[in-house]
C-alpha positions as YAML, in Angstrom:
chain: A
units: angstrom
residues:
- id: 1
  name: MET
  ca: [4.03, -7.10, 43.27]
- id: 2
  name: ASN
  ca: [4.63, -3.66, 41.43]
- id: 3
  name: PHE
  ca: [4.05, -4.09, 37.78]
- id: 4
  name: GLY
  ca: [5.06, -0.49, 37.08]
- id: 5
  name: GLN
  ca: [3.28, 2.07, 34.86]
- id: 6
  name: ILE
  ca: [3.73, 0.43, 31.35]
- id: 7
  name: VAL
  ca: [3.07, -3.23, 31.09]
- id: 8
  name: THR
  ca: [3.59, -4.21, 27.49]
- id: 9
  name: ALA
  ca: [1.42, -7.02, 26.17]
- id: 10
  name: MET
  ca: [4.28, -8.58, 24.02]
- id: 11
  name: VAL
  ca: [3.79, -10.01, 20.60]
- id: 12
  name: THR
  ca: [5.01, -13.46, 19.92]
- id: 13
  name: PRO
  ca: [7.65, -13.40, 17.10]
- id: 14
  name: PHE
  ca: [7.25, -16.08, 14.36]
- id: 15
  name: ASP
  ca: [9.81, -17.34, 11.78]
- id: 16
  name: GLU
  ca: [8.96, -17.91, 8.20]
- id: 17
  name: ARG
  ca: [7.53, -21.34, 8.98]
- id: 18
  name: GLY
  ca: [5.13, -19.78, 11.48]
- id: 19
  name: GLU
  ca: [6.88, -21.29, 14.41]
- id: 20
  name: ILE
  ca: [8.06, -19.29, 17.53]
- id: 21
  name: ASP
  ca: [11.27, -17.56, 16.56]
- id: 22
  name: PHE
  ca: [13.09, -17.56, 20.12]
- id: 23
  name: ALA
  ca: [16.26, -15.51, 18.87]
- id: 24
  name: ALA
  ca: [13.75, -12.79, 17.71]
- id: 25
  name: THR
  ca: [11.93, -13.08, 21.09]
- id: 26
  name: GLU
  ca: [15.10, -12.34, 22.84]
- id: 27
  name: ASN
  ca: [15.83, -9.38, 20.78]
- id: 28
  name: LEU
  ca: [12.24, -8.15, 21.23]
- id: 29
  name: ILE
  ca: [12.44, -8.55, 25.08]
- id: 30
  name: ASN
  ca: [15.66, -6.57, 25.34]
- id: 31
  name: HIS
  ca: [14.19, -3.93, 22.98]
- id: 32
  name: LEU
  ca: [11.17, -3.67, 25.17]
- id: 33
  name: ILE
  ca: [13.04, -3.31, 28.31]
- id: 34
  name: ALA
  ca: [15.39, -0.70, 26.89]
- id: 35
  name: ASN
  ca: [12.42, 1.33, 25.57]
- id: 36
  name: GLY
  ca: [10.04, 2.04, 28.39]
- id: 37
  name: SER
  ca: [8.44, -1.40, 29.29]
- id: 38
  name: ASP
  ca: [8.17, -1.79, 33.19]
- id: 39
  name: SER
  ca: [6.52, -5.35, 32.81]
- id: 40
  name: LEU
  ca: [5.84, -7.81, 30.07]
- id: 41
  name: VAL
  ca: [2.71, -9.84, 29.44]
- id: 42
  name: ILE
  ca: [3.31, -12.86, 27.37]
- id: 43
  name: SER
  ca: [0.77, -15.17, 25.62]
- id: 44
  name: GLY
  ca: [-2.04, -12.68, 25.79]
- id: 45
  name: THR
  ca: [-4.22, -11.68, 22.94]
- id: 46
  name: THR
  ca: [-1.54, -9.54, 21.37]
- id: 47
  name: GLY
  ca: [0.85, -12.63, 21.70]
- id: 48
  name: GLU
  ca: [-1.72, -14.59, 19.73]
- id: 49
  name: SER
  ca: [-2.47, -16.91, 22.68]
- id: 50
  name: PRO
  ca: [-5.61, -18.44, 20.81]
- id: 51
  name: THR
  ca: [-3.11, -20.05, 18.16]
- id: 52
  name: LEU
  ca: [-0.43, -21.08, 20.58]
- id: 53
  name: THR
  ca: [-0.40, -24.75, 21.77]
- id: 54
  name: LEU
  ca: [-0.05, -25.55, 25.51]
- id: 55
  name: GLU
  ca: [3.64, -26.65, 24.69]
- id: 56
  name: GLU
  ca: [4.38, -23.48, 23.05]
- id: 57
  name: LYS
  ca: [3.04, -21.33, 25.85]
- id: 58
  name: VAL
  ca: [5.03, -23.08, 28.38]
- id: 59
  name: ALA
  ca: [8.20, -22.95, 26.27]
- id: 60
  name: LEU
  ca: [7.57, -19.10, 25.83]
- id: 61
  name: PHE
  ca: [6.94, -18.76, 29.67]
- id: 62
  name: LYS
  ca: [10.14, -20.45, 30.43]
- id: 63
  name: PHE
  ca: [12.30, -18.65, 27.66]
- id: 64
  name: THR
  ca: [10.96, -15.13, 28.73]
- id: 65
  name: VAL
  ca: [11.79, -15.82, 32.42]
- id: 66
  name: GLN
  ca: [15.36, -17.01, 31.38]
- id: 67
  name: ILE
  ca: [15.96, -13.76, 29.18]
- id: 68
  name: THR
  ca: [14.42, -11.13, 31.30]
- id: 69
  name: ALA
  ca: [16.53, -12.54, 34.32]
- id: 70
  name: GLY
  ca: [14.85, -10.51, 36.78]
- id: 71
  name: ARG
  ca: [15.10, -7.15, 34.90]
- id: 72
  name: VAL
  ca: [11.28, -6.61, 34.70]
- id: 73
  name: PRO
  ca: [8.22, -8.75, 36.07]
- id: 74
  name: VAL
  ca: [6.80, -11.28, 33.64]
- id: 75
  name: ILE
  ca: [3.05, -11.91, 33.58]
- id: 76
  name: ALA
  ca: [1.79, -15.07, 31.81]
- id: 77
  name: GLY
  ca: [-1.60, -15.00, 30.15]
- id: 78
  name: THR
  ca: [-3.10, -18.24, 31.67]
- id: 79
  name: GLY
  ca: [-6.79, -17.25, 31.44]
- id: 80
  name: THR
  ca: [-9.09, -19.52, 29.22]
- id: 81
  name: ASN
  ca: [-12.73, -20.16, 29.03]
- id: 82
  name: GLY
  ca: [-12.20, -23.23, 31.02]
- id: 83
  name: THR
  ca: [-11.45, -23.00, 34.68]
- id: 84
  name: ARG
  ca: [-9.60, -26.43, 34.87]
- id: 85
  name: GLU
  ca: [-7.62, -25.65, 31.77]
- id: 86
  name: SER
  ca: [-6.60, -22.22, 33.24]
- id: 87
  name: ILE
  ca: [-5.59, -23.91, 36.56]
- id: 88
  name: GLU
  ca: [-3.29, -26.28, 34.48]
- id: 89
  name: LEU
  ca: [-1.72, -23.48, 32.53]
- id: 90
  name: THR
  ca: [-1.27, -21.51, 35.60]
- id: 91
  name: ARG
  ca: [0.46, -24.23, 37.38]
- id: 92
  name: HIS
  ca: [2.77, -24.49, 34.33]
- id: 93
  name: ALA
  ca: [3.49, -20.67, 34.51]
- id: 94
  name: GLU
  ca: [4.25, -20.85, 38.26]
- id: 95
  name: ASN
  ca: [6.67, -23.84, 37.60]
- id: 96
  name: ALA
  ca: [8.31, -21.60, 34.80]
- id: 97
  name: GLY
  ca: [9.14, -19.00, 37.39]
- id: 98
  name: VAL
  ca: [6.79, -16.07, 36.22]
- id: 99
  name: ASP
  ca: [6.05, -13.25, 38.40]
- id: 100
  name: GLY
  ca: [2.25, -13.05, 37.95]
- id: 101
  name: ILE
  ca: [-0.56, -14.31, 35.84]
- id: 102
  name: MET
  ca: [-3.27, -12.49, 33.81]
- id: 103
  name: LEU
  ca: [-6.78, -14.01, 33.63]
- id: 104
  name: VAL
  ca: [-9.15, -12.98, 30.90]
- id: 105
  name: THR
  ca: [-12.86, -12.96, 31.15]
- id: 106
  name: PRO
  ca: [-14.17, -16.40, 29.89]
- id: 107
  name: TYR
  ca: [-14.99, -15.83, 26.17]
- id: 108
  name: TYR
  ca: [-17.74, -17.50, 24.14]
- id: 109
  name: ASN
  ca: [-19.78, -19.29, 27.15]
- id: 110
  name: LYS
  ca: [-20.70, -15.95, 28.75]
- id: 111
  name: PRO
  ca: [-20.92, -16.83, 32.42]
- id: 112
  name: CYS
  ca: [-23.05, -14.81, 34.88]
- id: 113
  name: GLN
  ca: [-21.49, -12.59, 37.30]
- id: 114
  name: GLU
  ca: [-21.36, -15.23, 40.07]
- id: 115
  name: GLY
  ca: [-19.80, -17.54, 37.63]
- id: 116
  name: LEU
  ca: [-17.08, -15.07, 36.83]
- id: 117
  name: TYR
  ca: [-16.39, -14.61, 40.47]
- id: 118
  name: GLN
  ca: [-16.13, -18.44, 41.22]
- id: 119
  name: HIS
  ca: [-13.88, -18.95, 38.16]
- id: 120
  name: PHE
  ca: [-11.39, -16.29, 39.05]
- id: 121
  name: LYS
  ca: [-11.48, -17.08, 42.77]
- id: 122
  name: THR
  ca: [-11.05, -20.83, 42.19]
- id: 123
  name: ILE
  ca: [-8.02, -20.23, 39.86]
- id: 124
  name: ALA
  ca: [-6.50, -17.63, 42.30]
- id: 125
  name: ASP
  ca: [-6.66, -20.15, 45.21]
- id: 126
  name: THR
  ca: [-4.62, -22.60, 43.41]
- id: 127
  name: THR
  ca: [-1.62, -20.35, 43.14]
- id: 128
  name: ALA
  ca: [0.62, -18.14, 45.13]
- id: 129
  name: LEU
  ca: [1.23, -15.80, 42.28]
- id: 130
  name: PRO
  ca: [-0.10, -12.24, 42.00]
- id: 131
  name: VAL
  ca: [-3.31, -12.25, 39.55]
- id: 132
  name: MET
  ca: [-4.23, -9.66, 37.15]
- id: 133
  name: LEU
  ca: [-7.92, -9.70, 36.15]
- id: 134
  name: TYR
  ca: [-8.61, -8.78, 32.50]
- id: 135
  name: ASN
  ca: [-11.94, -7.37, 31.49]
- id: 136
  name: ILE
  ca: [-12.42, -6.91, 27.88]
- id: 137
  name: PRO
  ca: [-16.07, -7.33, 26.83]
- id: 138
  name: GLY
  ca: [-15.46, -6.36, 23.30]
- id: 139
  name: ARG
  ca: [-13.56, -9.57, 22.74]
- id: 140
  name: SER
  ca: [-15.03, -11.93, 25.36]
- id: 141
  name: ALA
  ca: [-18.61, -11.03, 24.86]
- id: 142
  name: VAL
  ca: [-19.09, -10.76, 28.75]
- id: 143
  name: ASN
  ca: [-18.57, -7.71, 30.79]
- id: 144
  name: MET
  ca: [-17.25, -7.99, 34.51]
- id: 145
  name: GLU
  ca: [-19.24, -5.58, 36.41]
- id: 146
  name: PRO
  ca: [-17.52, -3.28, 38.94]
- id: 147
  name: GLU
  ca: [-19.20, -4.96, 41.94]
- id: 148
  name: THR
  ca: [-17.63, -8.25, 40.79]
- id: 149
  name: ILE
  ca: [-14.24, -6.82, 40.50]
- id: 150
  name: ILE
  ca: [-14.55, -5.27, 43.87]
- id: 151
  name: ARG
  ca: [-15.56, -8.51, 45.42]
- id: 152
  name: LEU
  ca: [-12.68, -10.31, 43.72]
- id: 153
  name: ALA
  ca: [-10.13, -7.59, 44.98]
- id: 154
  name: GLU
  ca: [-10.80, -9.15, 48.64]
- id: 155
  name: VAL
  ca: [-9.03, -12.32, 47.42]
- id: 156
  name: PRO
  ca: [-5.60, -11.70, 48.87]
- id: 157
  name: ASN
  ca: [-3.42, -12.68, 45.56]
- id: 158
  name: ILE
  ca: [-5.92, -10.76, 43.20]
- id: 159
  name: VAL
  ca: [-3.96, -7.43, 43.16]
- id: 160
  name: THR
  ca: [-5.02, -5.70, 39.94]
- id: 161
  name: VAL
  ca: [-7.16, -5.38, 36.82]
- id: 162
  name: LYS
  ca: [-6.56, -4.63, 33.34]
- id: 163
  name: GLU
  ca: [-9.81, -2.75, 32.44]
- id: 164
  name: ALA
  ca: [-10.56, -2.71, 28.77]
- id: 165
  name: SER
  ca: [-14.15, -1.87, 28.85]
- id: 166
  name: GLY
  ca: [-13.55, 1.93, 28.06]
- id: 167
  name: ASN
  ca: [-16.04, 2.86, 30.78]
- id: 168
  name: LEU
  ca: [-14.17, 5.51, 32.90]
- id: 169
  name: GLU
  ca: [-17.16, 5.65, 35.27]
- id: 170
  name: ALA
  ca: [-16.96, 1.91, 36.07]
- id: 171
  name: MET
  ca: [-13.12, 2.29, 36.40]
- id: 172
  name: ALA
  ca: [-13.71, 5.14, 38.78]
- id: 173
  name: ALA
  ca: [-16.04, 2.97, 41.04]
- id: 174
  name: ILE
  ca: [-13.68, 0.15, 40.96]
- id: 175
  name: ILE
  ca: [-10.79, 2.45, 42.11]
- id: 176
  name: ASP
  ca: [-12.89, 4.04, 44.83]
- id: 177
  name: SER
  ca: [-14.11, 0.91, 46.32]
- id: 178
  name: THR
  ca: [-11.08, -1.48, 46.29]
- id: 179
  name: PRO
  ca: [-8.18, -1.63, 48.79]
- id: 180
  name: ASP
  ca: [-5.38, 0.99, 48.21]
- id: 181
  name: ASN
  ca: [-3.02, -1.86, 47.27]
- id: 182
  name: PHE
  ca: [-5.37, -3.09, 44.62]
- id: 183
  name: THR
  ca: [-4.50, -1.27, 41.18]
- id: 184
  name: LEU
  ca: [-6.28, -0.53, 37.90]
- id: 185
  name: TYR
  ca: [-4.52, -0.48, 34.52]
- id: 186
  name: SER
  ca: [-6.11, 0.82, 31.28]
- id: 187
  name: GLY
  ca: [-6.56, -1.89, 28.81]
- id: 188
  name: ASP
  ca: [-6.72, 0.89, 26.07]
- id: 189
  name: ASP
  ca: [-3.65, 2.83, 25.05]
- id: 190
  name: GLY
  ca: [-5.85, 5.84, 23.99]
- id: 191
  name: LEU
  ca: [-7.19, 5.98, 27.58]
- id: 192
  name: ALA
  ca: [-3.77, 5.75, 29.42]
- id: 193
  name: LEU
  ca: [-3.86, 9.49, 30.59]
- id: 194
  name: PRO
  ca: [-7.56, 9.71, 31.48]
- id: 195
  name: VAL
  ca: [-7.27, 6.57, 33.49]
- id: 196
  name: LEU
  ca: [-4.17, 8.04, 35.51]
- id: 197
  name: ALA
  ca: [-6.38, 11.14, 36.04]
- id: 198
  name: ILE
  ca: [-8.95, 9.17, 37.94]
- id: 199
  name: GLY
  ca: [-6.44, 7.24, 40.06]
- id: 200
  name: GLY
  ca: [-5.28, 4.38, 37.69]
- id: 201
  name: ALA
  ca: [-1.75, 2.78, 37.95]
- id: 202
  name: GLY
  ca: [-0.83, 2.92, 34.18]
- id: 203
  name: VAL
  ca: [-1.56, 1.17, 31.07]
- id: 204
  name: VAL
  ca: [-1.31, -2.44, 29.69]
- id: 205
  name: SER
  ca: [-0.08, -1.44, 26.23]
- id: 206
  name: VAL
  ca: [0.32, -2.66, 22.70]
- id: 207
  name: SER
  ca: [1.57, 0.65, 21.29]
- id: 208
  name: ALA
  ca: [4.45, 0.72, 23.82]
- id: 209
  name: HIS
  ca: [6.28, -1.75, 21.43]
- id: 210
  name: VAL
  ca: [6.99, 1.37, 19.33]
- id: 211
  name: ILE
  ca: [6.24, 4.45, 21.65]
- id: 212
  name: GLY
  ca: [7.10, 3.11, 24.90]
- id: 213
  name: ASN
  ca: [9.61, 5.79, 25.99]
- id: 214
  name: GLU
  ca: [7.24, 8.56, 24.86]
- id: 215
  name: MET
  ca: [4.37, 6.94, 26.92]
- id: 216
  name: GLN
  ca: [6.62, 6.86, 29.88]
- id: 217
  name: SER
  ca: [7.43, 10.50, 29.45]
- id: 218
  name: MET
  ca: [3.81, 11.27, 29.33]
- id: 219
  name: ILE
  ca: [3.12, 9.61, 32.69]
- id: 220
  name: GLN
  ca: [6.15, 11.21, 34.33]
- id: 221
  name: ASN
  ca: [4.93, 14.61, 33.28]
- id: 222
  name: PHE
  ca: [1.44, 13.90, 34.52]
- id: 223
  name: LYS
  ca: [2.84, 12.62, 37.93]
- id: 224
  name: SER
  ca: [5.19, 15.64, 38.10]
- id: 225
  name: GLY
  ca: [2.23, 18.13, 37.58]
- id: 226
  name: ASN
  ca: [3.15, 19.17, 34.11]
- id: 227
  name: LEU
  ca: [-0.43, 18.46, 32.96]
- id: 228
  name: GLN
  ca: [-0.33, 20.72, 29.83]
- id: 229
  name: GLU
  ca: [2.72, 18.93, 28.62]
- id: 230
  name: ALA
  ca: [1.24, 15.39, 29.40]
- id: 231
  name: ALA
  ca: [-1.95, 16.40, 27.51]
- id: 232
  name: GLN
  ca: [0.02, 17.47, 24.43]
- id: 233
  name: GLN
  ca: [2.09, 14.29, 24.49]
- id: 234
  name: HIS
  ca: [-1.10, 12.21, 24.84]
- id: 235
  name: ARG
  ca: [-2.62, 14.13, 21.51]
- id: 236
  name: ARG
  ca: [0.70, 13.66, 19.76]
- id: 237
  name: LEU
  ca: [0.53, 9.90, 20.34]
- id: 238
  name: LEU
  ca: [-2.98, 9.22, 19.42]
- id: 239
  name: PRO
  ca: [-2.45, 8.83, 15.66]
- id: 240
  name: ILE
  ca: [0.15, 6.18, 16.28]
- id: 241
  name: ILE
  ca: [-2.11, 4.44, 18.88]
- id: 242
  name: LYS
  ca: [-5.01, 4.67, 16.30]
- id: 243
  name: GLU
  ca: [-2.79, 2.78, 13.61]
- id: 244
  name: MET
  ca: [-2.06, 0.20, 16.05]
- id: 245
  name: PHE
  ca: [-5.61, -0.83, 15.85]
- id: 246
  name: SER
  ca: [-6.38, -0.13, 12.19]
- id: 247
  name: ALA
  ca: [-6.45, -3.96, 11.59]
- id: 248
  name: PRO
  ca: [-7.07, -6.89, 14.02]
- id: 249
  name: ASN
  ca: [-4.36, -7.04, 16.64]
- id: 250
  name: PRO
  ca: [-1.50, -7.72, 16.55]
- id: 251
  name: SER
  ca: [-1.18, -7.35, 12.70]
- id: 252
  name: PRO
  ca: [-0.38, -3.52, 12.79]
- id: 253
  name: VAL
  ca: [2.04, -3.79, 15.74]
- id: 254
  name: LYS
  ca: [3.92, -6.43, 14.14]
- id: 255
  name: ALA
  ca: [4.13, -4.52, 10.90]
- id: 256
  name: ALA
  ca: [5.53, -1.42, 12.92]
- id: 257
  name: LEU
  ca: [8.10, -3.37, 14.66]
- id: 258
  name: ASN
  ca: [9.35, -4.89, 11.37]
- id: 259
  name: LEU
  ca: [9.37, -1.32, 9.87]
- id: 260
  name: LYS
  ca: [11.44, -0.21, 12.82]
- id: 261
  name: GLY
  ca: [13.90, -3.09, 12.39]
- id: 262
  name: VAL
  ca: [12.82, -5.20, 15.26]
- id: 263
  name: ALA
  ca: [11.99, -8.34, 13.39]
- id: 264
  name: VAL
  ca: [8.89, -10.28, 14.66]
- id: 265
  name: GLY
  ca: [7.92, -11.99, 11.48]
- id: 266
  name: GLY
  ca: [4.13, -12.37, 10.62]
- id: 267
  name: VAL
  ca: [1.00, -13.50, 12.23]
- id: 268
  name: ARG
  ca: [-0.97, -16.88, 12.31]
- id: 269
  name: LEU
  ca: [-4.17, -17.41, 10.80]
- id: 270
  name: PRO
  ca: [-7.13, -16.53, 11.38]
- id: 271
  name: ILE
  ca: [-5.24, -13.09, 11.52]
- id: 272
  name: LEU
  ca: [-3.99, -11.83, 8.36]
- id: 273
  name: PRO
  ca: [-0.91, -9.59, 7.42]
- id: 274
  name: LEU
  ca: [-1.53, -5.92, 7.51]
- id: 275
  name: PRO
  ca: [-3.05, -4.86, 4.35]
- id: 276
  name: GLU
  ca: [-0.78, -2.68, 1.86]
- id: 277
  name: ALA
  ca: [-3.06, 0.43, 2.12]
- id: 278
  name: ASN
  ca: [-2.96, 0.17, 5.86]
- id: 279
  name: LEU
  ca: [0.74, -0.51, 5.75]
- id: 280
  name: GLN
  ca: [1.44, 2.76, 3.72]
- id: 281
  name: THR
  ca: [-0.67, 4.82, 6.29]
- id: 282
  name: LEU
  ca: [1.31, 3.30, 9.11]
- id: 283
  name: LYS
  ca: [4.65, 4.17, 7.43]
- id: 284
  name: ASN
  ca: [3.35, 7.76, 6.95]
- id: 285
  name: VAL
  ca: [2.25, 8.10, 10.63]
- id: 286
  name: LEU
  ca: [5.63, 6.63, 11.97]
- id: 287
  name: ASN
  ca: [7.77, 8.84, 9.73]
- id: 288
  name: LEU
  ca: [5.52, 12.06, 10.69]
- id: 289
  name: HIS
  ca: [6.01, 11.05, 14.41]
- id: 290
  name: LYS
  ca: [9.76, 10.51, 13.83]
- id: 291
  name: ALA
  ca: [10.19, 13.93, 12.31]
- id: 292
  name: THR
  ca: [8.12, 15.57, 15.10]
- id: 293
  name: VAL
  ca: [10.22, 13.91, 17.71]
- id: 294
  name: LEU
  ca: [13.46, 14.85, 16.00]
...
């Protein structure tokens, strides 16, 4: 399964009552497909998965598969910090017709490396779907070592990893020691270009909600050998990427989408709406970027 270069970790739109807004979700899906997204991750952290019920997740899986209608692959976030629960959610995702699943490192319970290996292998063995591993020590409080990822790459349907450790040395080791058909994606928007430079496949992105086409252009320039232009584009995009993480995700990106006329509503507690000071800075950065592009 080829997930492309830009995999967008999609927000979950909510209505004024805090329920999933499926009309807004359809609009968002079409916006993302038209603006640089090669694949979509649904019910990940950016999709506020910790606040979604099982029933909401399954409904979101089914709806997204229906609306994408095969235009782009759909990857369902089915990883939890319980192996059995992850297997159950994966089964629902497979029945919904998704194209792959993303499994995050188990948070809070801090398993050892062998525990991580057994967790991911056990889940992968229950499904025919391609599996994207997700290493994010900053949120899960456990780091999956390169050696563990390299071992897991031997499992036939574990095909890729979203690496959000920020450790380029570890990423290089993973790329160097896994099969050619195993891919690595940056889990940090600001490292998309550096990760490409060491052999990565692309980025699982939050910022692509608002700068997806620009990120695609940067990647195409890099792959075409226009390295100076790609580097300039990277530097121009960094201020927006910085603002996308000026407050807990996905508060800033939801605010940015609402400002751009792509209505996605607010966030669920314990995440708070973007503070007014941050919102003004975000408006200024978006306006400056728009003027620069024009």
